[in-house]
Every structure is written in C-alpha cells, then in structure tokens.
C-alpha cells in the first residue's frame, strides 16, 4: 500500500533536513505540527482527505498573509509566504482548471440548481482541496448571471 500523505510529508521533511533546506524544513515541520494538532482535536489519525484539508487551510492562510504583506509594502515577506504556499501545494491532489469547474457549475445549473447556495452545495464536495472556493463562487455568480 502507498504511504499516507502525512508519512510522505514526514519523509520529505527528513530529506529536506539532510539537504539543509531551511525554508522547506520549517514549512514541513509546521505542516506536520498542524496535522498533529488536528489529530489531537478529532481524536484519531487523519485520513489523506483530512490531511489535504489541513494543508489547504495552511496554503490559504499563507496566500492571505502574502496579500496583506503586499498591501503593506513588504514585498520580500509576501514572496516568502508565496514560496511556502508553493511548497505545500505539492501535497494537494491535482488542481482543477477554471474550465473544469465552469463545466461542473453549468452541469449543476442544468440539473436545476438556480441559486449560488444550491450550485455551491452540489460542486463543493467535488472541488474541495482542488480549487479555491472564492474563485468557484465567482464562477457560479458569472454563470448564474449569464
């Protein structure tokens, strides 16, 4: 059986320590810590899907921080946050393209979903961890308006 996602992160952490890659080591250590905290919270070892949720949240947090740094004129810090988000992105399932999500949205509308909530409710489980929710919401709004 293939290694679990958290085992893969742990193995990559050990490799980054051997390579003396300081940024990668810090990012993966933090990610494993967040995964462990979530396991303690829920009281069981996380499935790969649950690990993807933790990693997605960490990426979102870093992208939001990068945005704030940029608006505060701190370009070097914003770049570091984006680098960290990029490192973590390697642990997510393949991302969906905007066209794929747009096709899902059109399918949901064709099946009778006629409000943002109804469409998002139908596509959310299929895009979770594979496409930014904010962007999906924008696509739903465009398709419902158009």
JSON list of N, CA and C in Angstrom, two decimals, residues 5-14 17 25-39 46 51 54-55 88:
[
{"chain": "A", "resi": 5, "resn": "UNK", "atom": "N", "xyz": [-0.37, 10.39, 3.16]},
{"chain": "A", "resi": 5, "resn": "UNK", "atom": "CA", "xyz": [0.11, 11.73, 2.84]},
{"chain": "A", "resi": 5, "resn": "UNK", "atom": "C", "xyz": [0.97, 12.28, 3.98]},
{"chain": "A", "resi": 6, "resn": "UNK", "atom": "N", "xyz": [0.54, 12.07, 5.22]},
{"chain": "A", "resi": 6, "resn": "UNK", "atom": "CA", "xyz": [1.35, 12.60, 6.33]},
{"chain": "A", "resi": 6, "resn": "UNK", "atom": "C", "xyz": [2.70, 11.87, 6.42]},
{"chain": "A", "resi": 7, "resn": "UNK", "atom": "N", "xyz": [2.75, 10.58, 6.07]},
{"chain": "A", "resi": 7, "resn": "UNK", "atom": "CA", "xyz": [4.04, 9.86, 6.04]},
{"chain": "A", "resi": 7, "resn": "UNK", "atom": "C", "xyz": [4.94, 10.42, 4.94]},
{"chain": "A", "resi": 8, "resn": "UNK", "atom": "N", "xyz": [4.33, 10.77, 3.81]},
{"chain": "A", "resi": 8, "resn": "UNK", "atom": "CA", "xyz": [5.09, 11.35, 2.71]},
{"chain": "A", "resi": 8, "resn": "UNK", "atom": "C", "xyz": [5.68, 12.71, 3.12]},
{"chain": "A", "resi": 9, "resn": "UNK", "atom": "N", "xyz": [4.87, 13.51, 3.83]},
{"chain": "A", "resi": 9, "resn": "UNK", "atom": "CA", "xyz": [5.35, 14.81, 4.30]},
{"chain": "A", "resi": 9, "resn": "UNK", "atom": "C", "xyz": [6.52, 14.59, 5.28]},
{"chain": "A", "resi": 10, "resn": "UNK", "atom": "N", "xyz": [6.36, 13.62, 6.17]},
{"chain": "A", "resi": 10, "resn": "UNK", "atom": "CA", "xyz": [7.42, 13.32, 7.16]},
{"chain": "A", "resi": 10, "resn": "UNK", "atom": "C", "xyz": [8.71, 12.89, 6.44]},
{"chain": "A", "resi": 11, "resn": "UNK", "atom": "N", "xyz": [8.59, 12.04, 5.43]},
{"chain": "A", "resi": 11, "resn": "UNK", "atom": "CA", "xyz": [9.77, 11.58, 4.68]},
{"chain": "A", "resi": 11, "resn": "UNK", "atom": "C", "xyz": [10.43, 12.77, 3.95]},
{"chain": "A", "resi": 12, "resn": "UNK", "atom": "N", "xyz": [9.61, 13.64, 3.37]},
{"chain": "A", "resi": 12, "resn": "UNK", "atom": "CA", "xyz": [10.15, 14.83, 2.69]},
{"chain": "A", "resi": 12, "resn": "UNK", "atom": "C", "xyz": [10.83, 15.77, 3.68]},
{"chain": "A", "resi": 13, "resn": "UNK", "atom": "N", "xyz": [10.29, 15.85, 4.89]},
{"chain": "A", "resi": 13, "resn": "UNK", "atom": "CA", "xyz": [10.90, 16.67, 5.94]},
{"chain": "A", "resi": 13, "resn": "UNK", "atom": "C", "xyz": [12.29, 16.14, 6.27]},
{"chain": "A", "resi": 14, "resn": "UNK", "atom": "N", "xyz": [12.40, 14.82, 6.44]},
{"chain": "A", "resi": 14, "resn": "UNK", "atom": "CA", "xyz": [13.70, 14.22, 6.73]},
{"chain": "A", "resi": 14, "resn": "UNK", "atom": "C", "xyz": [14.69, 14.50, 5.61]},
{"chain": "A", "resi": 17, "resn": "UNK", "atom": "N", "xyz": [15.85, 18.07, 5.71]},
{"chain": "A", "resi": 17, "resn": "UNK", "atom": "CA", "xyz": [16.84, 18.25, 6.79]},
{"chain": "A", "resi": 17, "resn": "UNK", "atom": "C", "xyz": [18.22, 17.78, 6.31]},
{"chain": "A", "resi": 25, "resn": "UNK", "atom": "N", "xyz": [12.29, 22.82, 5.39]},
{"chain": "A", "resi": 25, "resn": "UNK", "atom": "CA", "xyz": [12.26, 22.14, 6.69]},
{"chain": "A", "resi": 25, "resn": "UNK", "atom": "C", "xyz": [11.27, 22.84, 7.63]},
{"chain": "A", "resi": 26, "resn": "UNK", "atom": "N", "xyz": [11.33, 24.16, 7.67]},
{"chain": "A", "resi": 26, "resn": "UNK", "atom": "CA", "xyz": [10.43, 24.94, 8.53]},
{"chain": "A", "resi": 26, "resn": "UNK", "atom": "C", "xyz": [8.97, 24.75, 8.11]},
{"chain": "A", "resi": 27, "resn": "UNK", "atom": "N", "xyz": [8.72, 24.84, 6.81]},
{"chain": "A", "resi": 27, "resn": "UNK", "atom": "CA", "xyz": [7.34, 24.72, 6.30]},
{"chain": "A", "resi": 27, "resn": "UNK", "atom": "C", "xyz": [6.77, 23.33, 6.61]},
{"chain": "A", "resi": 28, "resn": "UNK", "atom": "N", "xyz": [7.55, 22.28, 6.36]},
{"chain": "A", "resi": 28, "resn": "UNK", "atom": "CA", "xyz": [7.05, 20.92, 6.58]},
{"chain": "A", "resi": 28, "resn": "UNK", "atom": "C", "xyz": [6.92, 20.61, 8.07]},
{"chain": "A", "resi": 29, "resn": "UNK", "atom": "N", "xyz": [7.81, 21.14, 8.90]},
{"chain": "A", "resi": 29, "resn": "UNK", "atom": "CA", "xyz": [7.69, 20.95, 10.34]},
{"chain": "A", "resi": 29, "resn": "UNK", "atom": "C", "xyz": [6.39, 21.58, 10.84]},
{"chain": "A", "resi": 30, "resn": "UNK", "atom": "N", "xyz": [6.11, 22.79, 10.37]},
{"chain": "A", "resi": 30, "resn": "UNK", "atom": "CA", "xyz": [4.89, 23.48, 10.74]},
{"chain": "A", "resi": 30, "resn": "UNK", "atom": "C", "xyz": [3.66, 22.71, 10.27]},
{"chain": "A", "resi": 31, "resn": "UNK", "atom": "N", "xyz": [3.70, 22.20, 9.04]},
{"chain": "A", "resi": 31, "resn": "UNK", "atom": "CA", "xyz": [2.57, 21.45, 8.49]},
{"chain": "A", "resi": 31, "resn": "UNK", "atom": "C", "xyz": [2.31, 20.19, 9.33]},
{"chain": "A", "resi": 32, "resn": "UNK", "atom": "N", "xyz": [3.37, 19.46, 9.67]},
{"chain": "A", "resi": 32, "resn": "UNK", "atom": "CA", "xyz": [3.20, 18.25, 10.49]},
{"chain": "A", "resi": 32, "resn": "UNK", "atom": "C", "xyz": [2.66, 18.59, 11.88]},
{"chain": "A", "resi": 33, "resn": "UNK", "atom": "N", "xyz": [3.08, 19.71, 12.41]},
{"chain": "A", "resi": 33, "resn": "UNK", "atom": "CA", "xyz": [2.58, 20.16, 13.71]},
{"chain": "A", "resi": 33, "resn": "UNK", "atom": "C", "xyz": [1.08, 20.46, 13.61]},
{"chain": "A", "resi": 34, "resn": "UNK", "atom": "N", "xyz": [0.65, 21.12, 12.53]},
{"chain": "A", "resi": 34, "resn": "UNK", "atom": "CA", "xyz": [-0.77, 21.42, 12.34]},
{"chain": "A", "resi": 34, "resn": "UNK", "atom": "C", "xyz": [-1.57, 20.13, 12.16]},
{"chain": "A", "resi": 35, "resn": "UNK", "atom": "N", "xyz": [-1.00, 19.17, 11.45]},
{"chain": "A", "resi": 35, "resn": "UNK", "atom": "CA", "xyz": [-1.67, 17.87, 11.26]},
{"chain": "A", "resi": 35, "resn": "UNK", "atom": "C", "xyz": [-1.82, 17.17, 12.61]},
{"chain": "A", "resi": 36, "resn": "UNK", "atom": "N", "xyz": [-0.74, 17.17, 13.40]},
{"chain": "A", "resi": 36, "resn": "UNK", "atom": "CA", "xyz": [-0.78, 16.52, 14.72]},
{"chain": "A", "resi": 36, "resn": "UNK", "atom": "C", "xyz": [-1.81, 17.20, 15.64]},
{"chain": "A", "resi": 37, "resn": "UNK", "atom": "N", "xyz": [-1.85, 18.52, 15.62]},
{"chain": "A", "resi": 37, "resn": "UNK", "atom": "CA", "xyz": [-2.84, 19.25, 16.43]},
{"chain": "A", "resi": 37, "resn": "UNK", "atom": "C", "xyz": [-4.26, 18.88, 16.03]},
{"chain": "A", "resi": 38, "resn": "UNK", "atom": "N", "xyz": [-4.48, 18.75, 14.73]},
{"chain": "A", "resi": 38, "resn": "UNK", "atom": "CA", "xyz": [-5.82, 18.37, 14.23]},
{"chain": "A", "resi": 38, "resn": "UNK", "atom": "C", "xyz": [-6.16, 16.95, 14.68]},
{"chain": "A", "resi": 39, "resn": "UNK", "atom": "N", "xyz": [-5.17, 16.05, 14.66]},
{"chain": "A", "resi": 39, "resn": "UNK", "atom": "CA", "xyz": [-5.40, 14.67, 15.13]},
{"chain": "A", "resi": 39, "resn": "UNK", "atom": "C", "xyz": [-5.80, 14.66, 16.60]},
{"chain": "A", "resi": 46, "resn": "UNK", "atom": "N", "xyz": [-5.47, 11.20, 11.06]},
{"chain": "A", "resi": 46, "resn": "UNK", "atom": "CA", "xyz": [-6.18, 11.81, 9.94]},
{"chain": "A", "resi": 46, "resn": "UNK", "atom": "C", "xyz": [-6.06, 10.97, 8.67]},
{"chain": "A", "resi": 51, "resn": "UNK", "atom": "N", "xyz": [-5.93, 15.34, 5.85]},
{"chain": "A", "resi": 51, "resn": "UNK", "atom": "CA", "xyz": [-4.61, 15.98, 5.76]},
{"chain": "A", "resi": 51, "resn": "UNK", "atom": "C", "xyz": [-4.65, 17.03, 4.65]},
{"chain": "A", "resi": 54, "resn": "UNK", "atom": "N", "xyz": [-6.14, 20.17, 6.00]},
{"chain": "A", "resi": 54, "resn": "UNK", "atom": "CA", "xyz": [-5.20, 20.91, 6.86]},
{"chain": "A", "resi": 54, "resn": "UNK", "atom": "C", "xyz": [-4.19, 21.66, 5.97]},
{"chain": "A", "resi": 55, "resn": "UNK", "atom": "N", "xyz": [-3.66, 20.98, 4.96]},
{"chain": "A", "resi": 55, "resn": "UNK", "atom": "CA", "xyz": [-2.67, 21.60, 4.07]},
{"chain": "A", "resi": 55, "resn": "UNK", "atom": "C", "xyz": [-3.32, 22.74, 3.27]},
{"chain": "A", "resi": 88, "resn": "UNK", "atom": "N", "xyz": [3.86, 23.75, -0.05]},
{"chain": "A", "resi": 88, "resn": "UNK", "atom": "CA", "xyz": [2.75, 22.94, 0.45]},
{"chain": "A", "resi": 88, "resn": "UNK", "atom": "C", "xyz": [1.83, 22.46, -0.67]}
]
